[in-house]
């Protein structure tokens, strides 16, 4: 009997021990499990805040062309002022109604331009007046308005979008005596107008894009068909930059016309646009390439390469991007473009991509047989390009290229993280013990560039690794802290200085690219899905052409 009582006492003790352990475990979990609130600072909670409202069926019927994706467009009421009213939920108030949010930054940039630089190409936010550079000649063509249109639309800023549309309808005139950059006007104006047309369905944007394209066509009147860098919109006279090697045209400029010109042919039925860019591709295919690399300079008179300088950054960058995107935009039917891209990337990996002593993967520049261990901010777009091109790469190398994209993203994040302002320099070295750090004073500036954030966005879309949103949040905080001024946003001259001076320029690409990529980084994948949209090099989304039985004029040999 005593033995039975002892056993019952032991059972009670064991039960008490189990209960105590359970309570301790729960208590410990409450204190030691990760605090999700810490992650909200870079997650934003935007997937249920910034996703667009869908327009009614009636509003969506503007598009009758076959083969284009369904376009999700925003309710005009979905504006910042509406989101931040007294009825706004605590979650929205926390993340939307404060500085540092991409929508609010866009509002500040646009409103400042509207107040101080309206109609000018860009804005001087310190001086609070208009600004222009030689890429737009001496004209006032409202570059910021055209470049920002699709970002305004995607963000749901429809009143602002309408203001821009009205200016374009009433004031945008291309019959001006102005010498402009063919490349810059193509990617910013034609790309921006086409994207605005595809998103909104407003015919005026297509009409203006075609009018401008006609003004650019005389630039192709060269002995080789390689266009001049600049053309006078009134006279049609073209020429090249005086500093370019021996009067050469530049690879990234004449190689970054394909997306927009194919869409122009698709919209108008005029084969001239398509034929111009296909002629460039055929000419390049016949040329010898040193080590399989494309030099950055080509003489439009002789058809010969200029100085043997190859870069995936400035002067070369978007040529490679457009080879890949020509394939994607064709619904993956333009196999010639894909093969040219794959061959180019193979040569780049063999000759330009290296690992530093500290383990950072970088893309150097080839100059006359020598690899310069320097990488530019512009080159940082390549991480996103490698990720975008991973699917469809030869020899089952998709995983390899996705990893390469991740390594470039990491290197470019380091270039930001190793500065005082947490903003990346224009160029950074990998020698003499210095890695991912700018050496020269004229390479320490940040001019609101988008390329690093662009790569974060592509890497996020393909991996959903939260570090890319974390890195994007670091960047958006730094931009808002150090580049925001009362009259807009300005670039800074030294990212290593705790007291930076401003360059006093609000670049149009800040509204077109940097803020758009930040917004998309914290939005749902359902917003502009990559299977339906391809972004031009100025971040203007153009739809994939699911051509089916439709054939582009002159393209029979390509299908």
JSON list of N, CA, C and O in Angstrom, two decimals, residues 185-212:
[
{"chain": "A", "resi": 185, "resn": "UNK", "atom": "N", "xyz": [17.09, 60.74, -75.89]},
{"chain": "A", "resi": 185, "resn": "UNK", "atom": "CA", "xyz": [15.72, 61.08, -76.29]},
{"chain": "A", "resi": 185, "resn": "UNK", "atom": "C", "xyz": [14.92, 59.81, -76.56]},
{"chain": "A", "resi": 185, "resn": "UNK", "atom": "O", "xyz": [13.73, 59.73, -76.24]},
{"chain": "A", "resi": 186, "resn": "UNK", "atom": "N", "xyz": [15.56, 58.80, -77.12]},
{"chain": "A", "resi": 186, "resn": "UNK", "atom": "CA", "xyz": [14.86, 57.53, -77.35]},
{"chain": "A", "resi": 186, "resn": "UNK", "atom": "C", "xyz": [14.43, 56.87, -76.05]},
{"chain": "A", "resi": 186, "resn": "UNK", "atom": "O", "xyz": [13.26, 56.53, -75.87]},
{"chain": "A", "resi": 187, "resn": "UNK", "atom": "N", "xyz": [15.37, 56.70, -75.10]},
{"chain": "A", "resi": 187, "resn": "UNK", "atom": "CA", "xyz": [15.02, 55.93, -73.90]},
{"chain": "A", "resi": 187, "resn": "UNK", "atom": "C", "xyz": [14.12, 56.71, -72.95]},
{"chain": "A", "resi": 187, "resn": "UNK", "atom": "O", "xyz": [13.26, 56.13, -72.29]},
{"chain": "A", "resi": 188, "resn": "UNK", "atom": "N", "xyz": [14.29, 58.05, -72.91]},
{"chain": "A", "resi": 188, "resn": "UNK", "atom": "CA", "xyz": [13.50, 58.84, -71.96]},
{"chain": "A", "resi": 188, "resn": "UNK", "atom": "C", "xyz": [12.17, 59.29, -72.57]},
{"chain": "A", "resi": 188, "resn": "UNK", "atom": "O", "xyz": [11.12, 59.13, -71.95]},
{"chain": "A", "resi": 189, "resn": "UNK", "atom": "N", "xyz": [12.21, 59.83, -73.78]},
{"chain": "A", "resi": 189, "resn": "UNK", "atom": "CA", "xyz": [11.00, 60.39, -74.39]},
{"chain": "A", "resi": 189, "resn": "UNK", "atom": "C", "xyz": [10.17, 59.31, -75.09]},
{"chain": "A", "resi": 189, "resn": "UNK", "atom": "O", "xyz": [8.99, 59.12, -74.76]},
{"chain": "A", "resi": 190, "resn": "UNK", "atom": "N", "xyz": [10.76, 58.62, -76.06]},
{"chain": "A", "resi": 190, "resn": "UNK", "atom": "CA", "xyz": [9.97, 57.61, -76.78]},
{"chain": "A", "resi": 190, "resn": "UNK", "atom": "C", "xyz": [9.58, 56.49, -75.83]},
{"chain": "A", "resi": 190, "resn": "UNK", "atom": "O", "xyz": [8.41, 56.06, -75.80]},
{"chain": "A", "resi": 191, "resn": "UNK", "atom": "N", "xyz": [10.53, 56.01, -75.04]},
{"chain": "A", "resi": 191, "resn": "UNK", "atom": "CA", "xyz": [10.21, 54.97, -74.06]},
{"chain": "A", "resi": 191, "resn": "UNK", "atom": "C", "xyz": [9.15, 55.42, -73.07]},
{"chain": "A", "resi": 191, "resn": "UNK", "atom": "O", "xyz": [8.21, 54.69, -72.75]},
{"chain": "A", "resi": 192, "resn": "UNK", "atom": "N", "xyz": [9.30, 56.66, -72.56]},
{"chain": "A", "resi": 192, "resn": "UNK", "atom": "CA", "xyz": [8.35, 57.18, -71.58]},
{"chain": "A", "resi": 192, "resn": "UNK", "atom": "C", "xyz": [6.96, 57.37, -72.17]},
{"chain": "A", "resi": 192, "resn": "UNK", "atom": "O", "xyz": [5.95, 57.06, -71.53]},
{"chain": "A", "resi": 193, "resn": "UNK", "atom": "N", "xyz": [6.89, 57.90, -73.39]},
{"chain": "A", "resi": 193, "resn": "UNK", "atom": "CA", "xyz": [5.60, 58.12, -74.05]},
{"chain": "A", "resi": 193, "resn": "UNK", "atom": "C", "xyz": [4.91, 56.79, -74.37]},
{"chain": "A", "resi": 193, "resn": "UNK", "atom": "O", "xyz": [3.69, 56.65, -74.17]},
{"chain": "A", "resi": 194, "resn": "UNK", "atom": "N", "xyz": [5.66, 55.81, -74.86]},
{"chain": "A", "resi": 194, "resn": "UNK", "atom": "CA", "xyz": [5.06, 54.51, -75.16]},
{"chain": "A", "resi": 194, "resn": "UNK", "atom": "C", "xyz": [4.54, 53.84, -73.90]},
{"chain": "A", "resi": 194, "resn": "UNK", "atom": "O", "xyz": [3.44, 53.27, -73.89]},
{"chain": "A", "resi": 195, "resn": "UNK", "atom": "N", "xyz": [5.33, 53.89, -72.82]},
{"chain": "A", "resi": 195, "resn": "UNK", "atom": "CA", "xyz": [4.88, 53.28, -71.56]},
{"chain": "A", "resi": 195, "resn": "UNK", "atom": "C", "xyz": [3.61, 53.96, -71.05]},
{"chain": "A", "resi": 195, "resn": "UNK", "atom": "O", "xyz": [2.67, 53.29, -70.60]},
{"chain": "A", "resi": 196, "resn": "UNK", "atom": "N", "xyz": [3.57, 55.30, -71.12]},
{"chain": "A", "resi": 196, "resn": "UNK", "atom": "CA", "xyz": [2.38, 56.03, -70.69]},
{"chain": "A", "resi": 196, "resn": "UNK", "atom": "C", "xyz": [1.17, 55.64, -71.53]},
{"chain": "A", "resi": 196, "resn": "UNK", "atom": "O", "xyz": [0.05, 55.50, -71.03]},
{"chain": "A", "resi": 197, "resn": "UNK", "atom": "N", "xyz": [1.40, 55.43, -72.82]},
{"chain": "A", "resi": 197, "resn": "UNK", "atom": "CA", "xyz": [0.31, 55.00, -73.70]},
{"chain": "A", "resi": 197, "resn": "UNK", "atom": "C", "xyz": [-0.20, 53.61, -73.32]},
{"chain": "A", "resi": 197, "resn": "UNK", "atom": "O", "xyz": [-1.41, 53.38, -73.19]},
{"chain": "A", "resi": 198, "resn": "UNK", "atom": "N", "xyz": [0.73, 52.67, -73.13]},
{"chain": "A", "resi": 198, "resn": "UNK", "atom": "CA", "xyz": [0.32, 51.30, -72.81]},
{"chain": "A", "resi": 198, "resn": "UNK", "atom": "C", "xyz": [-0.40, 51.22, -71.46]},
{"chain": "A", "resi": 198, "resn": "UNK", "atom": "O", "xyz": [-1.32, 50.43, -71.27]},
{"chain": "A", "resi": 199, "resn": "UNK", "atom": "N", "xyz": [0.02, 52.03, -70.50]},
{"chain": "A", "resi": 199, "resn": "UNK", "atom": "CA", "xyz": [-0.59, 52.00, -69.18]},
{"chain": "A", "resi": 199, "resn": "UNK", "atom": "C", "xyz": [-1.94, 52.70, -69.15]},
{"chain": "A", "resi": 199, "resn": "UNK", "atom": "O", "xyz": [-2.88, 52.22, -68.51]},
{"chain": "A", "resi": 200, "resn": "UNK", "atom": "N", "xyz": [-2.03, 53.84, -69.81]},
{"chain": "A", "resi": 200, "resn": "UNK", "atom": "CA", "xyz": [-3.24, 54.67, -69.69]},
{"chain": "A", "resi": 200, "resn": "UNK", "atom": "C", "xyz": [-4.19, 54.53, -70.86]},
{"chain": "A", "resi": 200, "resn": "UNK", "atom": "O", "xyz": [-5.38, 54.83, -70.73]},
{"chain": "A", "resi": 201, "resn": "UNK", "atom": "N", "xyz": [-3.67, 54.14, -72.02]},
{"chain": "A", "resi": 201, "resn": "UNK", "atom": "CA", "xyz": [-4.51, 54.06, -73.20]},
{"chain": "A", "resi": 201, "resn": "UNK", "atom": "C", "xyz": [-4.76, 55.40, -73.87]},
{"chain": "A", "resi": 201, "resn": "UNK", "atom": "O", "xyz": [-5.53, 55.48, -74.83]},
{"chain": "A", "resi": 202, "resn": "UNK", "atom": "N", "xyz": [-4.11, 56.46, -73.40]},
{"chain": "A", "resi": 202, "resn": "UNK", "atom": "CA", "xyz": [-4.32, 57.79, -73.98]},
{"chain": "A", "resi": 202, "resn": "UNK", "atom": "C", "xyz": [-3.56, 57.93, -75.29]},
{"chain": "A", "resi": 202, "resn": "UNK", "atom": "O", "xyz": [-2.32, 57.86, -75.32]},
{"chain": "A", "resi": 203, "resn": "UNK", "atom": "N", "xyz": [-4.29, 58.13, -76.37]},
{"chain": "A", "resi": 203, "resn": "UNK", "atom": "CA", "xyz": [-3.73, 58.11, -77.71]},
{"chain": "A", "resi": 203, "resn": "UNK", "atom": "C", "xyz": [-2.67, 59.19, -77.93]},
{"chain": "A", "resi": 203, "resn": "UNK", "atom": "O", "xyz": [-1.75, 59.01, -78.73]},
{"chain": "A", "resi": 204, "resn": "UNK", "atom": "N", "xyz": [-2.77, 60.30, -77.21]},
{"chain": "A", "resi": 204, "resn": "UNK", "atom": "CA", "xyz": [-1.83, 61.40, -77.42]},
{"chain": "A", "resi": 204, "resn": "UNK", "atom": "C", "xyz": [-0.38, 60.96, -77.22]},
{"chain": "A", "resi": 204, "resn": "UNK", "atom": "O", "xyz": [0.53, 61.44, -77.93]},
{"chain": "A", "resi": 205, "resn": "UNK", "atom": "N", "xyz": [-0.16, 60.03, -76.31]},
{"chain": "A", "resi": 205, "resn": "UNK", "atom": "CA", "xyz": [1.22, 59.60, -76.03]},
{"chain": "A", "resi": 205, "resn": "UNK", "atom": "C", "xyz": [1.80, 58.82, -77.21]},
{"chain": "A", "resi": 205, "resn": "UNK", "atom": "O", "xyz": [2.96, 59.01, -77.57]},
{"chain": "A", "resi": 206, "resn": "UNK", "atom": "N", "xyz": [1.01, 57.98, -77.83]},
{"chain": "A", "resi": 206, "resn": "UNK", "atom": "CA", "xyz": [1.48, 57.25, -79.01]},
{"chain": "A", "resi": 206, "resn": "UNK", "atom": "C", "xyz": [1.75, 58.21, -80.16]},
{"chain": "A", "resi": 206, "resn": "UNK", "atom": "O", "xyz": [2.77, 58.11, -80.86]},
{"chain": "A", "resi": 207, "resn": "UNK", "atom": "N", "xyz": [0.85, 59.17, -80.37]},
{"chain": "A", "resi": 207, "resn": "UNK", "atom": "CA", "xyz": [1.01, 60.15, -81.45]},
{"chain": "A", "resi": 207, "resn": "UNK", "atom": "C", "xyz": [2.32, 60.93, -81.27]},
{"chain": "A", "resi": 207, "resn": "UNK", "atom": "O", "xyz": [3.10, 61.10, -82.23]},
{"chain": "A", "resi": 208, "resn": "UNK", "atom": "N", "xyz": [2.57, 61.39, -80.05]},
{"chain": "A", "resi": 208, "resn": "UNK", "atom": "CA", "xyz": [3.80, 62.15, -79.79]},
{"chain": "A", "resi": 208, "resn": "UNK", "atom": "C", "xyz": [5.04, 61.29, -79.97]},
{"chain": "A", "resi": 208, "resn": "UNK", "atom": "O", "xyz": [6.07, 61.75, -80.47]},
{"chain": "A", "resi": 209, "resn": "UNK", "atom": "N", "xyz": [4.98, 60.03, -79.55]},
{"chain": "A", "resi": 209, "resn": "UNK", "atom": "CA", "xyz": [6.13, 59.12, -79.70]},
{"chain": "A", "resi": 209, "resn": "UNK", "atom": "C", "xyz": [6.48, 58.94, -81.17]},
{"chain": "A", "resi": 209, "resn": "UNK", "atom": "O", "xyz": [7.66, 58.97, -81.55]},
{"chain": "A", "resi": 210, "resn": "UNK", "atom": "N", "xyz": [5.48, 58.77, -82.01]},
{"chain": "A", "resi": 210, "resn": "UNK", "atom": "CA", "xyz": [5.72, 58.58, -83.44]},
{"chain": "A", "resi": 210, "resn": "UNK", "atom": "C", "xyz": [6.24, 59.87, -84.07]},
{"chain": "A", "resi": 210, "resn": "UNK", "atom": "O", "xyz": [7.16, 59.84, -84.91]},
{"chain": "A", "resi": 211, "resn": "UNK", "atom": "N", "xyz": [5.70, 61.01, -83.67]},
{"chain": "A", "resi": 211, "resn": "UNK", "atom": "CA", "xyz": [6.20, 62.29, -84.19]},
{"chain": "A", "resi": 211, "resn": "UNK", "atom": "C", "xyz": [7.69, 62.45, -83.89]},
{"chain": "A", "resi": 211, "resn": "UNK", "atom": "O", "xyz": [8.47, 62.88, -84.75]},
{"chain": "A", "resi": 212, "resn": "UNK", "atom": "N", "xyz": [8.08, 62.13, -82.67]},
{"chain": "A", "resi": 212, "resn": "UNK", "atom": "CA", "xyz": [9.47, 62.28, -82.28]},
{"chain": "A", "resi": 212, "resn": "UNK", "atom": "C", "xyz": [10.36, 61.27, -83.01]},
{"chain": "A", "resi": 212, "resn": "UNK", "atom": "O", "xyz": [11.47, 61.61, -83.46]}
]
